[in-house]
């Protein structure tokens, strides 16, 4: 044991348990021993040593003494074994000979034991074993011994895998300082411990602290090992990842390119580490919205990984999943779906249902289903992922919380606000306790809850959360971080929905200027912000400014993404709406017809986006008093939404309300009344009595009753509507003022 003890302690804990079982078997001679080369006395001595230091078993000095006595061994014999370990532990055998050569060639890889334990549901048992072994080593050798250090580092890795960042941080800090003291600041083991601590900080969203450590590791590695050493390249890649988390794209890209070029030169174009560096650069391009460049690199990685590693290697599967994600962003949903199905099938076979690659691919496939309007399939997949995550990782693991958030997003898309809100609140509560109030995941959860409130028309609660998230992100991430800009945009959206156009406009203008500097003029996020500003101008009646921005956005998207990309179609639809508001009905209708044609071709006739386009065209026909065509479209949309989304989905209720307006515009009051009573009742049930859409339908029904001479009913309903609008939207909101004016006219 002493000659190979570090090898044993860096292997699976069950190997140590097995060795002790074999020693016990030989000593008791209850079964034939598998340890043929050990004499009975030496076997007994190794077993006594195991009991003394807690190697593969609990510390048991009485048992150790008993074994020594039964085999005529002395305490001095045992002390000599202990002294061998005190005098110096040999370097692990795997660091010599063929193994490091094969590792550098990418032929073999270390097993990620913490991940393996998690997948096999052994994490709790492993943690208990390491805790006991640490106690045993400490009692015999003290805290400065290399074995104590190695076991502590291993336990920290188990904590990190479980998302227990604070406990991992505490151990990693201890390990780092011990190694600095014993080995020196420039020793490879010291640098490895600093890197692990930086990773712990990064996972807590403490990117500045992570950056400081990673810069330190990179500079020392360059000086001691050289710029082209594999450890130096890893340190550069880690720093690039931290820059990426901070939204510092230019610095990220620069480092990614450096790592890739050196890896190609030193290791070759097909080395796994080179392929990993290419994939990292592709990820940076993806974050910048440079999807074609990302695709080009990812195709290279996929093809080379298949050739070098084989089609079913985890790295190959990850590269295919990355390419699928790029296809998703490009709107190439069928291709993305085909790739993700491939990954899931192979990953299940090779890695198992519980492996992160399998779970991530299922989540990605759910996202692909969601954009295609296949909500039920998306929901089924996310429920599966959440169930496995809860079982394997526990209810509070960050990955489990991510799966719950994904499921909440699907519920949000289906208009299931109560279910969404329950999950959002659950995530925030756990994140605050586990990660802290200012962790990125906690802030994301708060932003999601604000979005849920926004969709429910609970503007004040949404605004309160939006402001909190924005202020914390400014403090934690900085004012120019993409995530901070997203939070400012969310607050502007809340202002927008409250009719606070000037405040919304100010925020969007600010975002656009920062995004131009940080992301570039044509980044998808900046184009989205410009569209939001155009929508704000539209609400203010500033048609020309809105049109100018929408034309600009549409032209950029057509050139960069193509006319059939879903994002381009959204811009075309927005421009059509701008034309409608200027009473340029013909131009609006032409654009809307084109949007519908493309969506039918790309998405299918029953996709929610296709139905949305048909709904917009029906409104344009109504504005032109082309009632028959408007009604025909409204009926189609209503029936298809009932079938695809369900009778109570918010979009279905909107189409019923639009059909009612078409009837009332033609003086068909009874039909309009019947539909409006139905949609108002359902809106109260689904959205709540104070939701803005419910109040709009209440307002419309009051107008229908007034038109039929049902004055008392109309006045009573309008008074209720004014009361609720004043409380929900405010006394000075346009909708509130409109209802007040109508009531005054009726009572005059």
XYZ file of C-alpha atoms in Angstrom:
748
model
C 0.000 0.000 0.000
C 2.654 2.643 0.896
C 4.369 2.381 -2.502
C 1.160 3.090 -4.456
C -0.933 4.943 -1.901
C -1.433 8.144 -3.912
C -2.587 6.080 -6.898
C -5.137 4.409 -4.627
C -6.414 7.693 -3.190
C -6.882 9.218 -6.631
C -8.850 6.197 -7.845
C -12.451 5.123 -7.192
C -13.070 4.836 -3.430
C -14.564 1.374 -4.033
C -11.134 0.108 -5.151
C -9.772 0.842 -1.668
C -12.744 -0.935 -0.114
C -12.125 -3.912 -2.415
C -8.426 -4.067 -1.473
C -9.335 -4.180 2.237
C -11.919 -6.908 1.579
C -9.238 -8.946 -0.215
C -6.794 -8.435 2.668
C -9.451 -9.481 5.191
C -10.232 -12.529 3.081
C -6.556 -13.565 2.935
C -6.016 -12.994 6.632
C -9.058 -15.011 7.689
C -8.488 -17.554 4.881
C -12.272 -17.796 4.540
C -11.962 -17.803 0.754
C -9.172 -18.200 -1.745
C -7.169 -14.986 -1.840
C -6.814 -12.956 -5.009
C -3.576 -11.439 -3.650
C -1.202 -14.256 -4.539
C 2.091 -12.357 -4.242
C 1.740 -11.349 -0.566
C 2.958 -13.513 2.309
C 0.465 -14.068 5.152
C 2.468 -11.764 7.456
C 2.742 -8.981 4.875
C -0.963 -9.311 4.129
C -1.735 -8.923 7.840
C 0.602 -5.926 8.060
C -1.156 -4.184 5.153
C -4.551 -4.861 6.760
C -3.337 -3.461 10.096
C -2.091 -0.367 8.250
C -5.521 0.009 6.616
C -7.249 -0.079 10.014
C -4.729 2.414 11.416
C -5.033 5.117 8.733
C -8.633 4.391 7.615
C -7.656 3.107 4.164
C -10.804 1.630 2.575
C -12.381 1.123 5.997
C -13.060 2.918 9.260
C -10.159 3.632 11.600
C -10.086 0.780 14.120
C -6.944 0.622 16.273
C -8.239 -2.368 18.243
C -8.616 -4.384 15.057
C -5.155 -3.286 13.932
C -3.657 -4.470 17.233
C -5.569 -7.741 17.009
C -4.297 -8.459 13.483
C -0.701 -7.709 14.532
C -0.966 -9.982 17.564
C -2.586 -12.885 15.653
C 0.239 -12.841 13.101
C 3.172 -12.328 15.508
C 3.833 -8.824 14.242
C 5.134 -5.915 16.327
C 3.990 -2.320 16.617
C 7.374 -1.346 15.223
C 6.494 -3.224 12.013
C 3.347 -1.132 11.677
C 5.240 2.075 12.514
C 7.714 1.307 9.728
C 4.844 1.157 7.245
C 3.469 4.453 8.521
C 6.966 5.948 8.340
C 7.259 4.962 4.670
C 4.226 7.145 3.986
C 5.525 9.978 6.179
C 8.941 9.940 4.499
C 7.468 10.593 1.094
C 4.660 9.522 -1.162
C 5.664 8.447 -4.635
C 4.246 10.303 -7.618
C 1.260 8.453 -9.101
C 2.293 5.723 -11.526
C -0.124 7.032 -14.167
C 1.968 10.200 -14.421
C 4.844 8.159 -15.819
C 5.384 6.068 -18.924
C 2.755 5.494 -21.594
C -0.271 6.988 -19.845
C 0.679 10.702 -20.039
C 1.714 10.209 -23.673
C -1.698 8.719 -24.542
C -3.430 11.432 -22.552
C -1.599 14.215 -24.420
C -2.567 12.546 -27.684
C -6.198 12.636 -26.557
C -6.451 8.842 -26.748
C -7.357 8.381 -23.068
C -9.098 10.664 -20.611
C -9.462 10.865 -16.847
C -12.743 9.631 -15.435
C -14.847 12.404 -13.913
C -15.481 10.494 -10.689
C -17.871 12.999 -9.052
C -20.071 12.933 -12.159
C -19.812 9.139 -12.334
C -20.819 8.804 -8.673
C -23.796 11.094 -9.260
C -25.007 9.116 -12.266
C -24.664 5.820 -10.346
C -26.325 7.364 -7.246
C -23.134 6.851 -5.234
C -22.460 10.491 -4.284
C -23.668 10.205 -0.697
C -21.698 7.008 -0.097
C -18.569 8.527 -1.686
C -18.845 11.670 0.455
C -19.147 9.601 3.645
C -16.129 7.519 2.652
C -13.959 10.568 1.906
C -14.945 12.276 5.153
C -13.911 9.196 7.157
C -10.665 8.804 5.217
C -9.790 12.470 5.762
C -10.286 12.018 9.507
C -8.078 8.918 9.456
C -5.253 10.549 7.493
C -5.413 13.679 9.668
C -5.199 11.662 12.886
C -2.029 9.868 11.733
C -0.237 12.272 9.375
C -1.687 15.701 10.175
C -3.082 18.357 7.849
C 0.146 19.142 6.020
C 0.505 15.700 4.456
C -0.056 15.307 0.706
C -2.692 12.590 1.253
C -4.811 14.865 3.435
C -4.563 17.514 0.731
C -5.487 15.066 -2.063
C -8.557 13.762 -0.230
C -9.777 17.272 0.637
C -9.454 18.281 -3.023
C -11.407 15.200 -4.099
C -14.186 15.959 -1.580
C -14.330 19.547 -2.885
C -14.863 18.153 -6.395
C -17.828 16.111 -5.133
C -19.314 19.248 -3.555
C -18.803 21.187 -6.801
C -20.562 18.490 -8.798
C -23.536 18.785 -6.442
C -23.617 22.577 -6.712
C -22.571 23.022 -3.073
C -20.382 25.986 -3.909
C -19.847 27.409 -0.425
C -18.636 24.092 1.007
C -16.462 23.538 -2.074
C -15.047 27.057 -1.775
C -14.070 26.508 1.850
C -12.162 23.317 1.003
C -10.577 24.788 -2.129
C -9.311 27.833 -0.206
C -7.764 25.560 2.426
C -6.136 23.386 -0.257
C -4.750 26.391 -2.124
C -3.095 27.931 0.943
C -1.638 24.585 2.084
C -0.135 23.970 -1.348
C 1.263 27.497 -1.558
C 2.931 26.989 1.811
C 4.239 23.454 1.235
C 4.858 23.349 -2.531
C 5.227 27.000 -3.467
C 3.151 29.318 -5.648
C 4.485 28.009 -8.960
C 4.033 24.284 -8.367
C 1.588 22.614 -10.838
C -0.516 21.268 -7.951
C -0.789 24.770 -6.484
C -1.874 26.173 -9.827
C -4.448 23.370 -10.148
C -5.906 24.301 -6.744
C -6.107 27.989 -7.710
C -7.911 26.985 -10.916
C -10.459 24.950 -8.932
C -11.070 27.866 -6.592
C -11.574 30.169 -9.597
C -14.124 27.692 -10.963
C -15.962 27.788 -7.629
C -16.097 31.588 -7.776
C -17.263 31.498 -11.391
C -20.125 29.140 -10.564
C -21.234 31.586 -7.871
C -21.248 34.444 -10.385
C -18.197 36.016 -8.720
C -16.489 36.576 -12.052
C -14.091 39.325 -11.004
C -12.608 37.132 -8.281
C -12.426 34.213 -10.725
C -10.759 36.442 -13.305
C -8.063 37.611 -10.865
C -7.111 34.017 -10.037
C -7.189 32.844 -13.657
C -4.969 35.711 -14.812
C -2.541 34.778 -12.024
C -2.509 31.103 -13.126
C -2.084 32.027 -16.785
C 0.849 34.378 -16.161
C 2.688 31.896 -13.938
C 2.042 29.061 -16.414
C 3.409 31.126 -19.298
C 6.528 31.989 -17.308
C 7.207 28.565 -15.782
C 5.848 26.146 -18.392
C 5.910 28.214 -21.557
C 3.210 29.722 -23.761
C 2.631 26.497 -25.679
C 2.336 24.101 -22.714
C -1.003 22.286 -22.436
C -1.590 23.617 -18.902
C -0.999 27.180 -20.124
C -3.538 26.686 -22.912
C -6.078 25.359 -20.405
C -5.552 28.430 -18.204
C -6.084 30.719 -21.215
C -9.280 28.837 -22.134
C -10.561 29.165 -18.549
C -9.942 32.915 -18.582
C -11.717 33.193 -21.939
C -14.733 31.438 -20.420
C -14.805 33.961 -17.560
C -14.628 36.835 -20.051
C -17.536 35.214 -21.922
C -19.592 35.105 -18.714
C -18.976 38.834 -18.325
C -20.066 39.550 -21.908
C -16.573 40.702 -22.885
C -16.782 39.235 -26.367
C -13.717 40.844 -27.965
C -11.381 39.684 -25.189
C -13.009 36.240 -25.238
C -12.605 35.912 -28.988
C -8.971 37.050 -28.879
C -8.047 34.399 -26.296
C -10.091 31.707 -28.060
C -8.249 32.371 -31.312
C -4.845 32.297 -29.569
C -5.602 28.962 -27.886
C -6.912 27.489 -31.126
C -3.897 28.583 -33.209
C -1.329 27.323 -30.672
C -3.235 24.028 -30.254
C -3.238 23.500 -34.026
C 0.500 24.180 -34.167
C 1.542 22.099 -31.146
C -1.029 19.293 -31.049
C -2.330 19.158 -34.586
C -5.686 20.071 -36.155
C -7.425 16.837 -35.114
C -6.291 16.618 -31.479
C -9.242 16.567 -29.041
C -7.872 19.646 -27.236
C -7.671 21.511 -30.549
C -11.248 20.524 -31.365
C -12.313 21.746 -27.927
C -10.655 25.123 -28.601
C -12.441 25.421 -31.959
C -15.752 24.621 -30.244
C -15.090 27.361 -27.662
C -14.518 29.924 -30.412
C -17.723 28.769 -32.113
C -19.571 29.286 -28.811
C -18.261 32.854 -28.651
C -19.478 33.506 -32.207
C -22.866 32.049 -31.241
C -23.155 34.416 -28.275
C -22.356 37.324 -30.612
C -25.100 36.285 -33.019
C -22.517 35.400 -35.694
C -24.305 32.158 -36.485
C -22.787 31.424 -39.885
C -19.226 31.622 -38.506
C -20.273 29.459 -35.541
C -21.808 26.893 -37.902
C -18.688 26.732 -40.070
C -16.496 25.898 -37.064
C -18.971 23.468 -35.511
C -19.258 21.460 -38.729
C -15.457 21.123 -38.681
C -15.515 19.928 -35.064
C -18.276 17.389 -35.719
C -16.567 15.876 -38.762
C -13.127 15.668 -37.111
C -14.559 14.308 -33.835
C -16.344 11.534 -35.724
C -13.080 10.653 -37.478
C -10.752 10.857 -34.459
C -12.967 9.874 -31.516
C -15.855 7.916 -33.162
C -19.504 8.862 -33.587
C -20.594 7.818 -30.095
C -17.839 9.523 -28.088
C -19.231 12.019 -25.530
C -17.204 14.864 -27.090
C -18.594 14.031 -30.545
C -22.146 14.006 -29.177
C -21.565 17.372 -27.497
C -20.266 18.848 -30.760
C -23.353 17.604 -32.633
C -25.586 19.138 -29.944
C -23.732 22.456 -30.317
C -24.340 22.422 -34.074
C -28.019 21.703 -33.435
C -28.178 24.749 -31.152
C -26.734 26.915 -33.933
C -29.336 25.551 -36.369
C -32.002 26.445 -33.796
C -30.768 30.042 -33.680
C -30.753 30.148 -37.485
C -34.378 29.015 -37.572
C -33.425 25.683 -39.177
C -35.629 23.743 -36.791
C -35.994 20.483 -38.690
C -32.235 20.077 -39.046
C -31.772 20.972 -35.375
C -34.399 18.416 -34.374
C -32.790 15.628 -36.447
C -29.400 16.245 -34.837
C -30.743 16.351 -31.282
C -32.668 13.097 -31.817
C -29.404 11.503 -33.006
C -27.572 12.741 -29.923
C -30.268 11.527 -27.526
C -30.402 8.068 -29.124
C -26.611 7.582 -29.024
C -26.192 9.203 -25.636
C -28.805 6.923 -24.046
C -27.029 3.908 -25.500
C -23.468 4.891 -24.598
C -23.787 7.149 -21.544
C -27.191 6.316 -20.107
C -30.428 8.211 -19.396
C -28.949 10.166 -16.488
C -25.801 11.510 -18.162
C -25.581 15.328 -18.525
C -25.186 15.048 -22.321
C -28.455 13.078 -22.532
C -30.336 15.492 -20.259
C -28.969 18.597 -21.997
C -29.961 17.221 -25.404
C -33.482 16.498 -24.174
C -33.738 20.079 -22.925
C -32.463 21.374 -26.272
C -34.981 19.205 -28.123
C -37.736 20.605 -25.902
C -36.671 24.118 -26.959
C -36.853 23.070 -30.617
C -40.355 21.634 -30.097
C -41.421 24.827 -28.324
C -40.458 27.166 -31.196
C -42.327 24.829 -33.542
C -45.434 25.181 -31.369
C -45.249 21.554 -30.200
C -45.841 22.498 -26.587
C -47.038 19.153 -25.254
C -43.987 17.311 -26.576
C -41.755 20.013 -25.092
C -43.524 19.716 -21.745
C -43.195 15.907 -21.672
C -39.433 16.136 -22.267
C -38.866 18.790 -19.593
C -40.924 16.838 -17.059
C -38.667 13.822 -17.786
C -35.493 15.890 -17.351
C -36.777 17.474 -14.152
C -37.731 14.079 -12.701
C -34.304 12.563 -13.420
C -32.514 15.667 -12.123
C -34.470 15.593 -8.868
C -33.743 11.888 -8.397
C -30.031 12.002 -9.281
C -29.040 15.479 -8.110
C -31.682 16.366 -5.549
C -34.348 19.089 -5.464
C -31.875 21.892 -4.769
C -29.093 21.234 -7.284
C -28.539 24.125 -9.754
C -29.153 21.784 -12.710
C -32.467 20.694 -11.179
C -33.454 24.336 -10.735
C -32.592 24.975 -14.391
C -34.867 22.104 -15.460
C -37.698 23.498 -13.297
C -37.152 26.941 -14.882
C -37.347 25.383 -18.356
C -40.628 23.703 -17.465
C -41.944 27.024 -16.095
C -41.009 28.633 -19.423
C -43.114 26.056 -21.284
C -46.057 26.691 -18.946
C -45.578 30.442 -19.508
C -45.733 29.897 -23.259
C -49.012 27.988 -22.804
C -50.508 30.794 -20.732
C -50.620 28.605 -17.603
C -49.768 31.525 -15.331
C -50.563 29.957 -11.963
C -48.416 26.899 -12.628
C -45.660 29.143 -13.962
C -45.784 31.437 -10.954
C -45.636 28.525 -8.483
C -42.474 27.166 -10.144
C -40.904 30.638 -10.447
C -41.410 31.323 -6.731
C -40.069 27.867 -5.806
C -36.890 28.463 -7.851
C -36.265 31.877 -6.314
C -36.716 30.633 -2.746
C -34.269 27.737 -3.229
C -31.764 29.870 -5.186
C -31.692 32.566 -2.507
C -30.973 29.995 0.216
C -28.533 27.904 -1.806
C -26.740 30.455 -3.988
C -27.426 33.837 -2.413
C -29.604 36.820 -3.336
C -27.208 38.211 -5.947
C -26.225 34.995 -7.735
C -26.903 35.139 -11.508
C -29.325 32.193 -11.300
C -31.295 33.876 -8.505
C -31.537 37.101 -10.507
C -32.613 35.162 -13.610
C -35.343 33.516 -11.541
C -36.549 36.900 -10.280
C -36.579 38.190 -13.870
C -38.682 35.193 -14.934
C -41.190 35.817 -12.137
C -41.415 39.476 -13.196
C -42.174 38.253 -16.735
C -44.945 36.039 -15.369
C -46.430 39.003 -13.489
C -46.150 41.080 -16.667
C -48.117 38.505 -18.647
C -50.766 38.497 -15.927
C -51.062 42.269 -16.120
C -49.713 42.671 -12.575
C -47.582 45.633 -13.598
C -46.703 46.985 -10.174
C -45.362 43.648 -8.924
C -43.494 43.163 -12.209
C -41.990 46.647 -11.983
C -40.906 46.143 -8.378
C -39.028 42.952 -9.298
C -37.619 44.424 -12.529
C -36.099 47.343 -10.606
C -34.585 45.009 -7.985
C -33.045 42.764 -10.647
C -31.701 45.706 -12.646
C -30.043 47.361 -9.643
C -28.440 44.106 -8.473
C -27.187 43.234 -11.954
C -25.651 46.692 -12.335
C -23.825 46.152 -9.058
C -22.785 42.516 -9.684
C -22.189 42.431 -13.453
C -21.641 46.064 -14.354
C -23.826 48.459 -16.355
C -22.731 47.194 -19.786
C -23.123 43.451 -19.226
C -25.612 41.806 -21.663
C -27.569 40.393 -18.732
C -27.859 43.875 -17.182
C -29.104 45.249 -20.509
C -31.726 42.488 -20.625
C -32.968 43.535 -17.177
C -33.204 47.188 -18.284
C -35.163 46.053 -21.367
C -37.544 44.077 -19.134
C -38.195 47.158 -17.004
C -38.784 49.220 -20.155
C -41.271 46.577 -21.305
C -43.140 46.884 -18.004
C -43.277 50.675 -18.465
C -44.477 50.119 -22.028
C -47.382 47.926 -20.930
C -48.401 50.561 -18.396
C -48.551 53.217 -21.112
C -45.511 55.011 -19.717
C -44.104 55.574 -23.200
C -41.537 58.253 -22.376
C -39.910 56.182 -19.632
C -39.878 53.122 -21.888
C -38.384 55.167 -24.727
C -35.573 56.514 -22.532
C -34.600 53.007 -21.430
C -34.654 51.549 -24.960
C -32.540 54.408 -26.354
C -30.006 53.860 -23.568
C -29.866 50.097 -24.246
C -29.408 50.549 -27.998
C -26.416 52.857 -27.527
C -24.694 50.513 -25.080
C -25.407 47.453 -27.243
C -23.907 49.211 -30.257
C -20.681 49.630 -28.306
C -20.644 46.257 -26.541
C -22.294 43.873 -29.016
C -22.009 45.571 -32.390
C -24.588 47.221 -34.649
C -26.101 44.024 -36.064
C -26.259 41.817 -32.966
C -29.678 40.097 -32.597
C -30.167 41.607 -29.122
C -29.594 45.130 -30.466
C -32.010 44.566 -33.357
C -34.602 43.392 -30.842
C -34.062 46.567 -28.809
C -34.491 48.729 -31.925
C -37.783 46.927 -32.653
C -38.895 47.615 -29.075
C -38.097 51.303 -29.524
C -40.052 51.298 -32.805
C -43.041 49.780 -30.981
C -42.770 52.563 -28.403
C -42.789 55.207 -31.153
C -45.803 53.438 -32.639
C -47.754 53.774 -29.383
C -46.874 57.469 -29.306
C -48.178 57.982 -32.835
C -44.695 58.730 -34.174
C -45.300 56.614 -37.270
C -42.407 57.763 -39.432
C -39.754 57.164 -36.758
C -41.232 53.722 -36.074
C -41.278 52.876 -39.778
C -37.704 54.049 -40.284
C -36.443 51.743 -37.518
C -38.517 48.743 -38.626
C -37.322 49.035 -42.237
C -33.724 49.188 -40.983
C -34.137 46.097 -38.797
C -35.933 44.104 -41.470
C -33.248 44.854 -44.086
C -30.424 43.731 -41.759
C -32.253 40.528 -40.830
C -33.097 39.655 -44.431
C -29.450 40.004 -45.387
C -28.019 38.194 -42.360
C -30.665 35.520 -41.766
C -32.734 35.265 -44.925
C -36.390 36.112 -45.538
C -37.701 32.846 -44.083
C -36.012 33.143 -40.654
C -38.560 33.506 -37.865
C -36.843 36.666 -36.587
C -37.058 38.267 -40.057
C -40.759 37.388 -40.230
C -41.344 39.084 -36.867
C -39.756 42.263 -38.274
C -41.934 42.079 -41.387
C -45.021 41.694 -39.194
C -43.942 44.680 -37.079
C -43.492 46.827 -40.190
C -46.932 45.783 -41.406
C -48.382 46.934 -38.084
C -46.646 50.292 -38.550
C -48.210 50.610 -42.015
C -51.632 49.746 -40.531
C -51.338 52.498 -37.958
C -50.661 54.931 -40.813
C -53.784 53.649 -42.631
C -51.567 52.273 -45.397
C -53.757 49.172 -45.521
C -52.640 47.851 -48.885
C -48.937 47.806 -47.960
C -49.766 46.279 -44.574
C -51.890 43.541 -46.147
C -49.228 42.692 -48.736
C -46.587 42.206 -46.033
C -48.944 40.194 -43.832
C -49.922 37.901 -46.708
C -46.219 37.314 -47.436
C -45.539 36.517 -43.755
C -48.428 34.018 -43.692
C -47.279 32.310 -46.907
C -43.737 31.811 -45.587
C -44.917 30.642 -42.171
C -47.301 28.113 -43.723
C -44.425 26.803 -45.821
C -41.799 26.739 -43.046
C -43.865 26.112 -39.904
C -47.129 24.632 -41.124
C -50.704 25.906 -41.241
C -51.447 25.340 -37.555
C -48.269 26.749 -35.970
C -49.060 29.495 -33.415
C -46.926 32.002 -35.374
C -48.843 31.239 -38.587
C -52.130 31.763 -36.751
C -50.782 35.012 -35.284
C -50.036 36.242 -38.820
C -53.552 35.333 -39.957
C -54.943 37.170 -36.943
C -52.990 40.317 -37.927
C -54.266 40.128 -41.507
C -57.848 39.800 -40.227
C -57.376 43.006 -38.205
C -56.093 44.787 -41.318
C -59.133 43.602 -43.291
C -61.366 44.855 -40.462
C -59.692 48.271 -40.614
C -60.490 48.340 -44.344
C -64.091 47.302 -43.581
C -63.574 44.088 -45.520
C -65.786 42.360 -42.992
C -66.420 39.068 -44.772
C -62.722 38.395 -45.341
C -61.896 39.459 -41.766
C -64.615 37.235 -40.331
C -63.567 34.247 -42.424
C -59.975 34.558 -41.166
C -61.085 35.122 -37.559
C -63.224 31.968 -37.632
C -60.301 29.944 -39.042
C -57.882 31.277 -36.437
C -60.333 30.704 -33.577
C -61.047 27.090 -34.557
C -57.377 26.242 -35.133
C -56.295 27.868 -31.869
C -58.939 25.903 -29.992
C -57.550 22.737 -31.553
C -53.836 23.505 -31.191
C -53.652 25.628 -28.020
C -56.859 24.752 -26.228
C -60.100 26.658 -25.623
C -58.753 28.613 -22.672
C -55.348 29.660 -24.008
C -54.904 33.474 -23.942
C -54.344 33.540 -27.727
C -57.591 31.600 -28.281
C -59.452 34.113 -26.116
C -57.932 36.963 -28.163
C -59.177 35.433 -31.421
C -62.705 34.994 -29.973
C -62.639 38.636 -28.854
C -61.527 39.705 -32.348
C -64.351 37.712 -33.927
C -66.791 39.454 -31.588
C -65.433 42.854 -32.707
C -65.947 41.867 -36.348
C -69.583 41.018 -35.570
C -70.184 44.259 -33.634
C -68.591 46.333 -36.395
C -71.223 44.938 -38.749
C -74.031 45.726 -36.316
C -74.574 42.057 -35.468
C -74.963 42.869 -31.797
C -76.496 39.605 -30.580
C -73.704 37.471 -32.030
C -71.137 39.918 -30.678
C -72.768 39.889 -27.238
C -72.813 36.098 -27.101
C -69.110 35.880 -27.938
C -68.157 38.733 -25.577
C -70.026 37.229 -22.617
C -68.279 33.915 -23.307
C -64.783 35.426 -23.639
C -65.205 37.695 -20.590
C -66.198 34.756 -18.409
C -63.238 32.673 -19.608
C -60.833 35.611 -19.231
C -61.858 36.051 -15.609
C -61.234 32.337 -14.997
C -57.943 32.079 -16.899
C -56.329 35.502 -16.547
C -58.055 36.936 -13.482
C -60.573 39.748 -13.038
C -57.969 42.514 -13.086
C -55.921 41.409 -16.078
C -55.787 44.181 -18.730
C -57.184 41.796 -21.389
C -60.111 40.916 -19.107
C -60.810 44.630 -18.583
C -60.649 45.305 -22.340
C -63.278 42.605 -22.880
C -65.385 44.063 -20.099
C -65.132 47.454 -21.813
C -66.141 45.943 -25.180
C -69.174 44.141 -23.734
C -70.319 47.395 -22.107
C -70.159 49.095 -25.538
C -72.172 46.238 -27.094
C -74.875 46.551 -24.422
C -74.941 50.310 -24.874
C -75.382 49.896 -28.647
C -78.382 47.631 -27.992
C -79.978 50.145 -25.651
C -79.257 48.121 -22.510
C -78.154 51.307 -20.762
C -78.308 50.196 -17.128
C -76.245 47.043 -17.750
C -73.780 48.989 -19.894
C -73.284 51.751 -17.298
C -72.924 49.298 -14.396
C -70.332 47.236 -16.257
C -68.393 50.299 -17.400
C -68.296 51.660 -13.841
C -66.843 48.347 -12.667
C -64.344 48.454 -15.532
C -63.245 52.017 -14.628
C -62.817 51.050 -10.978
C -60.612 48.056 -11.865
C -58.650 49.943 -14.539
C -57.925 52.787 -12.125
C -56.662 50.330 -9.537
C -54.662 48.198 -11.971
C -53.446 50.626 -14.631
C -53.737 53.975 -12.855
C -56.118 56.927 -13.233
C -54.124 58.485 -16.080
C -53.679 55.416 -18.266
C -55.118 55.822 -21.778
C -57.453 52.867 -21.323
C -58.787 54.224 -18.033
C -59.355 57.674 -19.537
C -61.088 56.144 -22.568
C -63.538 54.247 -20.336
C -64.206 57.351 -18.224
C -64.973 59.387 -21.369
C -67.387 56.738 -22.671
C -69.231 56.549 -19.347
C -69.543 60.348 -19.190
C -71.052 60.388 -22.684
C -73.582 57.677 -21.799
C -74.643 59.433 -18.617
C -74.921 62.874 -20.233
